[in-house]
Each structure stands twice: as C-alpha cells, then as structure tokens.
C-alpha cells in the first residue's frame, strides 16, 4: 500500500465555508500547502479575498474567494455554480462557518436564537446538501466534513450558550443522518468536534481562558487552529475511506468521560444534586 498516497490531498478540489479567518483560514492554508485547490467561502467577501490572495501568494496554489451567506440556499446555489465554473468538480466540502451568542436562555431573543441555529445548523445543511447534489451529479463520491464542537458533547461553563450547544449537537446528528443517506453514492459525511481554539470566535471571552484551562486535564492546554489540521486532512483524504458518520473529537482531553466517572466516584452518594421536595 502507498501510504503517502493514502493521506494525499494533491489535486483534490473543494470549498471551505467560514474560510476567511480562524479555523477555516488555517485549513485553507493547510489544504493548499498539501496540493489541494481551495475555494474560500465566507459572508465577509473582502476578508475571504484577502485570505485567498495571501494563501495563494505563499503556496502558489489555486485559491479563490467567494462571498456567500450560508443561511441562504439561493446564495449557496449561486456560490456553487460559480465554484463549478472555476474548478470543474467538487471532491471535498468543509462546512465550517459558525457563530456564537452568549445571551442566557432567559434573555436571548427569538431572533438571536434563530440566527445561531440558522448559521450553525441550517447553513451546514444547505452547503452539505448543495455539495452532495454536485457529487451525485458528477459521480465518484466525495467527502463532506462539518465543523461541530465540544459543545455538542458538553455544556460549556461559565458562558451561557444553550443555543450554540443545541446547534452543534444538531450538526453531529445531521452528519450521521446524511452519512447513512449518501453512502450509496460513495459520499462520506463526517464531522470534527474541536475543543477551545483561540480564534476571534472566543476573543470576547478572553477573561474565561483561565477557567477553561482549569477544566483541562493536567498537562494539556487550550488549542490553536493548527491543532485541527490532521483531523480534516484525514477526513478529506483516502486515509478515511472507511470512515463515515464519524465525529472526530479534537479537544486536548476536555471532554473526557473517564474524568467524569472519576469525579462521580469521589462523591458521597450516587446523586450529584439534592432537590428540595416541598411537603
Ligand atoms: N474557536 C473555538 O473555540 C471553536 C470550538 C469548537 C467549534 N468551533 C467552530 O469552528 C468553526 C469556525 O470557528 P472559528 O473559531 O474559526 O470562528 P471565526 O469567528 O474566527 O470564523 C468564522 C467565520 O465564519 C464566517 N461566517 C459567519 N457567518 C457566516 C455566514 N452566514 N455565511 C458564511 N460565512 C459566515 C465568518 O465571517 C468568519 O470568517 C465554527 O463553526 C465554530 O462554531 C470553534
């Protein structure tokens, strides 16, 4: 077996949503360095263009920016049509655009709640479905990868982000559902669940960095976008040929079921909380 070929992205073509900055930009750079053609898709077109130019200048690869709001199926269809006219085919699609709202459940407005679900869950569905339709039409399968989160598995504290957690749990379930439906077309659908990654998304929560670090296992640390490259390369390459419906958790050990079990063992009785029952 040619192991180098197994992990190769040489000649692969695809798009990365939310690619103008943070995790998406880091992945765009990494994929381009590994020889893939990359479309950077973002609602912030100027920033996407700047990122594409910077990456292409460095790697000399094909990197093109597209303005697109993933919450609009029409905008997604338009983006994909432009992408196909520039790239010809779609081998991988990374649905990574996401937002977070910190408003607590008692304060959050329906509009804000809906906007989180709209970008993080509906947006992932719209881009994943558009990618799947293209992959079915061209034949030969493909790899669809979405960015879920640790927040699909834990409830983050002390921030109050129930809407975000719900949207990301939805991404994991959507991934598994699409994987089953699209298997007959040899389209693999997987997701990555990152832990705390130091990007703009968490910049307004700088005061919490120490608290989050305290929740990590001894010897671990908070993450950087670069810590995620391996998971996405694995899922976009033939190395993951038998992986579909998978959720790859990359979080420095934050979500650690063993740690939870240990904590429980330390408690005096099985019940973690005592509720007062009124007579
Ligand atoms: N940073 C973390 O700690 C962390 C942890 C787990 C998961 N994630 C997830 O990783 C993904 C990337 O996050 P990041 O930290 O790089 O955030 P970021 O804020 O740095 O980047 C997000 C990008 O998405 C784009 N975007 C937002 N709404 C969009 C829309 N409607 N259409 C198209 N593009 C849109 C933004 O313009 C931005 O370029 C998100 O899905 C996020 O939820 C982040």
Coordinates of C-alpha atoms and ligand atoms in Angstrom, one line a residue:
X1 CA 0.0 0.0 0.0
X2 CA 1.2 3.5 -0.9
X3 CA 0.7 5.2 2.5
X4 CA 1.8 8.7 1.3
X5 CA -0.9 8.5 -1.4
X6 CA -3.4 7.5 1.2
X7 CA -3.0 10.8 3.1
X8 CA -2.5 12.9 -0.1
X9 CA -4.7 15.9 -1.0
X10 CA -2.8 16.5 -4.2
X11 CA -5.3 17.6 -6.9
X12 CA -8.3 17.5 -4.6
X13 CA -10.8 20.4 -5.2
X14 CA -13.3 21.8 -2.8
X15 CA -14.6 24.6 -0.6
X16 CA -14.3 25.7 3.0
X17 CA -17.1 27.9 4.4
X18 CA -16.1 30.4 7.1
X19 CA -12.7 30.3 5.4
X20 CA -11.9 34.0 5.7
X21 CA -10.4 33.7 9.2
X22 CA -9.8 31.4 12.2
X23 CA -10.1 27.7 11.8
X24 CA -11.4 27.9 8.2
X25 CA -8.5 30.1 7.0
X26 CA -6.0 27.8 8.7
X27 CA -7.5 24.8 6.9
X28 CA -7.5 26.6 3.6
X29 CA -3.8 27.3 4.0
X30 CA -3.0 23.7 5.0
X31 CA -5.0 22.2 2.2
X32 CA -3.4 24.5 -0.3
X33 CA 0.1 23.6 1.0
X34 CA -0.8 19.9 0.6
X35 CA -1.6 20.5 -3.1
X36 CA -5.4 20.8 -3.0
X37 CA -7.3 23.5 -4.9
X38 CA -9.3 25.6 -2.4
X39 CA -12.4 27.8 -2.6
X40 CA -12.7 30.1 0.4
X41 CA -16.4 30.8 1.0
X42 CA -17.4 33.5 3.5
X43 CA -20.1 36.1 4.2
X44 CA -17.2 38.5 4.5
X45 CA -16.2 38.7 0.9
X46 CA -13.4 41.2 1.4
X47 CA -11.8 39.2 4.1
X48 CA -12.2 36.0 2.1
X49 CA -10.5 37.6 -0.9
X50 CA -7.6 38.9 1.3
X51 CA -7.1 35.4 2.8
X52 CA -7.2 33.7 -0.7
X53 CA -4.6 36.1 -2.0
X54 CA -2.4 35.7 1.0
X55 CA -2.5 31.9 0.8
X56 CA -2.1 31.7 -3.0
X57 CA 0.9 34.1 -2.8
X58 CA 2.5 31.7 -0.3
X59 CA 1.6 28.3 -1.7
X60 CA 1.3 29.2 -5.4
X61 CA -1.8 27.0 -5.4
X62 CA -5.3 27.7 -6.8
X63 CA -7.2 29.6 -4.1
X64 CA -10.3 31.6 -5.0
X65 CA -12.7 33.5 -2.7
X66 CA -16.5 33.6 -2.9
X67 CA -18.9 35.8 -1.0
X68 CA -21.8 33.7 0.3
X69 CA -24.2 33.7 3.2
X70 CA -24.7 30.0 4.2
X71 CA -28.1 30.8 5.7
X72 CA -29.5 31.5 2.2
X73 CA -30.0 28.4 0.0
X74 CA -30.0 30.8 -3.0
X75 CA -26.7 32.3 -2.1
X76 CA -25.3 28.8 -1.6
X77 CA -26.5 27.7 -5.0
X78 CA -25.1 30.8 -6.7
X79 CA -21.7 30.2 -5.0
X80 CA -21.6 26.5 -6.1
X81 CA -22.4 27.4 -9.7
X82 CA -19.6 30.0 -9.7
X83 CA -17.3 27.4 -8.0
X84 CA -18.0 24.7 -10.6
X85 CA -17.4 27.1 -13.4
X86 CA -14.0 27.9 -11.9
X87 CA -13.0 24.4 -10.5
X88 CA -14.9 21.9 -12.6
X89 CA -15.6 19.3 -9.9
X90 CA -16.0 19.0 -6.1
X91 CA -14.1 16.4 -4.2
X92 CA -14.4 17.8 -0.6
X93 CA -16.7 20.3 1.1
X94 CA -16.0 21.7 4.6
X95 CA -19.0 23.2 6.3
X96 CA -17.3 25.3 8.9
X97 CA -19.0 28.7 9.1
X98 CA -20.3 29.3 12.6
X99 CA -21.3 32.0 15.1
X100 CA -22.0 32.1 18.8
X101 CA -24.3 34.1 21.0
X102 CA -23.6 34.4 24.7
X103 CA -27.1 35.6 25.8
X104 CA -28.5 33.4 28.5
X105 CA -31.6 31.3 27.9
X106 CA -33.8 33.7 29.9
X107 CA -32.6 36.8 28.0
X108 CA -32.0 35.6 24.4
X109 CA -34.4 36.9 21.8
X110 CA -36.1 34.5 19.4
X111 CA -34.2 36.4 16.6
X112 CA -30.8 35.8 18.1
X113 CA -31.6 32.1 19.0
X114 CA -32.8 31.6 15.4
X115 CA -29.7 33.2 13.9
X116 CA -27.4 30.8 15.8
X117 CA -29.4 27.8 14.5
X118 CA -29.6 29.3 11.1
X119 CA -25.8 29.7 10.6
X120 CA -24.6 26.7 12.6
X121 CA -27.2 24.1 11.6
X122 CA -29.3 25.2 8.7
X123 CA -26.2 26.7 7.0
X124 CA -24.4 23.4 7.4
X125 CA -27.3 21.6 5.9
X126 CA -27.6 24.0 2.9
X127 CA -23.9 23.7 2.0
X128 CA -23.7 20.0 2.7
X129 CA -26.8 19.3 0.5
X130 CA -25.6 21.5 -2.3
X131 CA -22.2 19.7 -2.2
X132 CA -24.0 16.3 -2.1
X133 CA -26.1 17.1 -5.2
X134 CA -23.0 18.1 -7.1
X135 CA -21.1 15.0 -6.0
X136 CA -24.1 12.8 -7.0
X137 CA -24.3 14.5 -10.4
X138 CA -20.6 14.2 -11.2
X139 CA -20.3 10.7 -9.8
X140 CA -17.3 9.1 -8.0
X141 CA -18.3 10.1 -4.4
X142 CA -16.7 12.7 -2.3
X143 CA -16.0 13.8 1.3
X144 CA -18.3 16.2 3.2
X145 CA -16.9 17.4 6.6
X146 CA -18.6 19.7 9.0
X147 CA -17.3 21.6 12.0
X148 CA -19.3 20.6 15.0
X149 CA -17.9 21.3 18.5
X150 CA -17.1 20.1 22.0
X151 CA -20.4 21.9 22.7
X152 CA -22.2 19.0 21.1
X153 CA -20.9 16.8 23.9
X154 CA -20.6 19.1 27.0
X155 CA -22.4 22.1 28.2
X156 CA -19.7 24.8 28.4
X157 CA -19.4 26.9 31.6
X158 CA -19.4 29.6 32.8
X159 CA -20.6 31.0 29.4
X160 CA -24.3 30.7 28.7
X161 CA -24.6 29.2 25.2
X162 CA -27.5 26.8 25.1
X163 CA -28.4 27.8 21.5
X164 CA -24.9 27.1 20.4
X165 CA -24.8 23.7 22.1
X166 CA -28.1 22.8 20.5
X167 CA -26.9 23.8 17.1
X168 CA -23.7 21.8 17.4
X169 CA -25.5 18.7 18.7
X170 CA -27.7 19.1 15.6
X171 CA -24.6 19.1 13.4
X172 CA -23.4 15.8 14.8
X173 CA -26.8 14.2 14.3
X174 CA -27.2 15.7 10.8
X175 CA -23.8 14.3 9.9
X176 CA -24.8 10.8 10.9
X177 CA -28.2 11.1 9.1
X178 CA -26.5 12.3 5.9
X179 CA -23.8 9.7 6.1
X180 CA -26.4 6.9 6.0
X181 CA -28.4 8.5 3.2
X182 CA -25.5 9.3 1.0
X183 CA -23.5 6.1 1.5
X184 CA -24.9 4.5 -1.7
X185 CA -23.3 7.4 -3.7
X186 CA -19.9 6.8 -2.0
X187 CA -20.2 10.2 -0.4
X188 CA -18.7 10.1 3.1
X189 CA -20.0 12.6 5.7
X190 CA -18.1 13.2 8.9
X191 CA -17.6 16.0 11.4
X192 CA -14.9 17.3 13.7
X193 CA -15.6 18.5 17.2
X194 CA -12.9 20.9 18.3
X195 CA -12.3 21.9 21.9
X196 CA -11.4 25.5 22.9
X197 CA -9.5 27.0 19.9
X198 CA -8.0 30.5 20.2
X199 CA -9.8 32.5 17.4
X200 CA -11.9 35.6 17.0
X201 CA -15.0 33.5 18.0
X202 CA -13.8 33.3 21.6
X203 CA -11.9 36.6 21.6
X204 CA -14.7 38.4 23.5
X205 CA -14.4 35.7 26.2
X206 CA -10.7 36.3 27.0
X207 CA -11.5 36.5 30.7
X208 CA -12.6 32.9 30.7
X209 CA -9.4 31.4 29.2
X210 CA -8.1 30.6 32.7
X211 CA -11.4 29.0 33.8
X212 CA -11.4 26.8 30.7
X213 CA -7.8 25.9 31.2
X214 CA -8.7 24.8 34.7
X215 CA -11.2 22.3 33.2
X216 CA -8.5 20.6 31.0
X217 CA -6.6 17.6 32.2
X218 CA -3.2 18.3 33.8
X219 CA -0.5 18.8 31.2
X220 CA -3.0 19.8 28.5
X221 CA -3.6 23.3 27.0
X222 CA -6.1 25.3 25.0
X223 CA -6.0 24.7 21.3
X224 CA -4.9 26.6 18.2
X225 CA -6.4 26.2 14.7
X226 CA -3.3 24.3 13.6
X227 CA -4.2 21.6 16.1
X228 CA -7.1 20.6 13.9
X229 CA -5.4 20.2 10.6
X230 CA -4.7 16.5 11.0
X231 CA -8.3 15.6 11.6
X232 CA -9.6 17.4 8.5
X233 CA -6.8 16.1 6.3
X234 CA -7.6 12.6 7.5
X235 CA -11.3 13.1 6.6
X236 CA -10.7 14.7 3.2
X237 CA -8.1 12.1 2.1
X238 CA -8.4 8.4 1.2
X239 CA -7.0 7.6 4.7
X240 CA -10.5 7.8 6.0
X241 CA -12.0 5.8 3.1
X242 CA -14.0 3.6 5.6
X243 CA -15.0 6.4 7.9
X244 CA -18.5 7.9 7.5
X245 CA -20.9 9.2 10.1
X246 CA -17.9 9.8 12.4
X247 CA -17.4 12.6 14.8
X248 CA -13.7 13.2 15.4
X249 CA -13.3 15.0 18.8
X250 CA -10.0 17.0 19.0
X251 CA -10.1 18.9 22.3
X252 CA -6.9 18.3 24.3
X253 CA -8.8 15.9 26.5
X254 CA -11.5 18.4 27.7
X255 CA -14.4 16.0 27.0
X256 CA -13.2 13.0 28.9
X257 CA -15.8 10.5 30.1
X258 CA -13.2 8.8 32.3
X259 CA -12.6 12.1 34.2
X260 CA -16.4 12.4 34.7
X261 CA -16.5 8.9 36.1
X262 CA -13.7 9.7 38.5
X263 CA -15.5 12.8 39.8
X264 CA -18.6 10.7 40.4
X265 CA -16.7 8.1 42.3
X266 CA -15.4 10.9 44.6
X267 CA -19.0 11.9 45.6
X268 CA -20.5 10.5 48.8
X269 CA -23.6 9.1 47.0
X270 CA -24.8 8.4 43.5
X271 CA -27.0 11.5 43.3
X272 CA -25.0 14.6 42.3
X273 CA -27.7 17.1 43.3
X274 CA -30.3 17.1 46.0
X275 CA -33.5 18.8 45.1
X276 CA -35.8 20.0 47.9
X277 CA -39.2 18.3 47.6
X278 CA -41.9 20.5 49.1
X279 CA -44.2 18.7 51.5
Ligands
LIG1 N1 -13.0 28.7 18.3 C1 -13.4 27.7 19.0 O1 -13.1 27.5 20.2 C2 -14.3 26.6 18.4 C3 -14.6 25.5 19.1 C4 -15.4 24.5 18.6 C5 -16.0 24.7 17.3 N2 -15.8 25.9 16.7 C6 -16.4 26.1 15.4 O2 -15.4 26.2 14.4 C7 -16.0 27.0 13.3 C8 -15.0 28.1 12.9 O3 -14.9 28.9 14.1 P1 -13.7 30.0 14.3 O4 -13.3 29.8 15.7 O5 -12.7 29.9 13.3 O6 -14.6 31.3 14.2 P2 -14.3 32.7 13.5 O7 -15.4 33.6 14.0 O8 -12.9 33.1 13.6 O9 -14.7 32.4 11.9 C9 -16.0 32.1 11.5 C10 -16.1 32.5 10.0 O10 -17.4 32.2 9.6 C11 -17.9 33.2 8.8 N3 -19.4 33.3 8.8 C12 -20.2 33.6 9.9 N4 -21.5 33.6 9.4 C13 -21.5 33.2 8.1 C14 -22.5 33.0 7.2 N5 -23.8 33.2 7.5 N6 -22.1 32.6 5.9 C15 -20.8 32.4 5.6 N7 -19.8 32.6 6.5 C16 -20.1 33.0 7.7 C17 -17.3 34.5 9.5 O11 -17.3 35.6 8.6 C18 -15.9 34.0 9.8 O12 -15.0 34.2 8.8 C19 -17.4 27.4 13.7 O13 -18.4 26.6 13.2 C20 -17.3 27.3 15.3 O14 -18.6 27.1 15.8 C21 -14.9 26.9 17.2

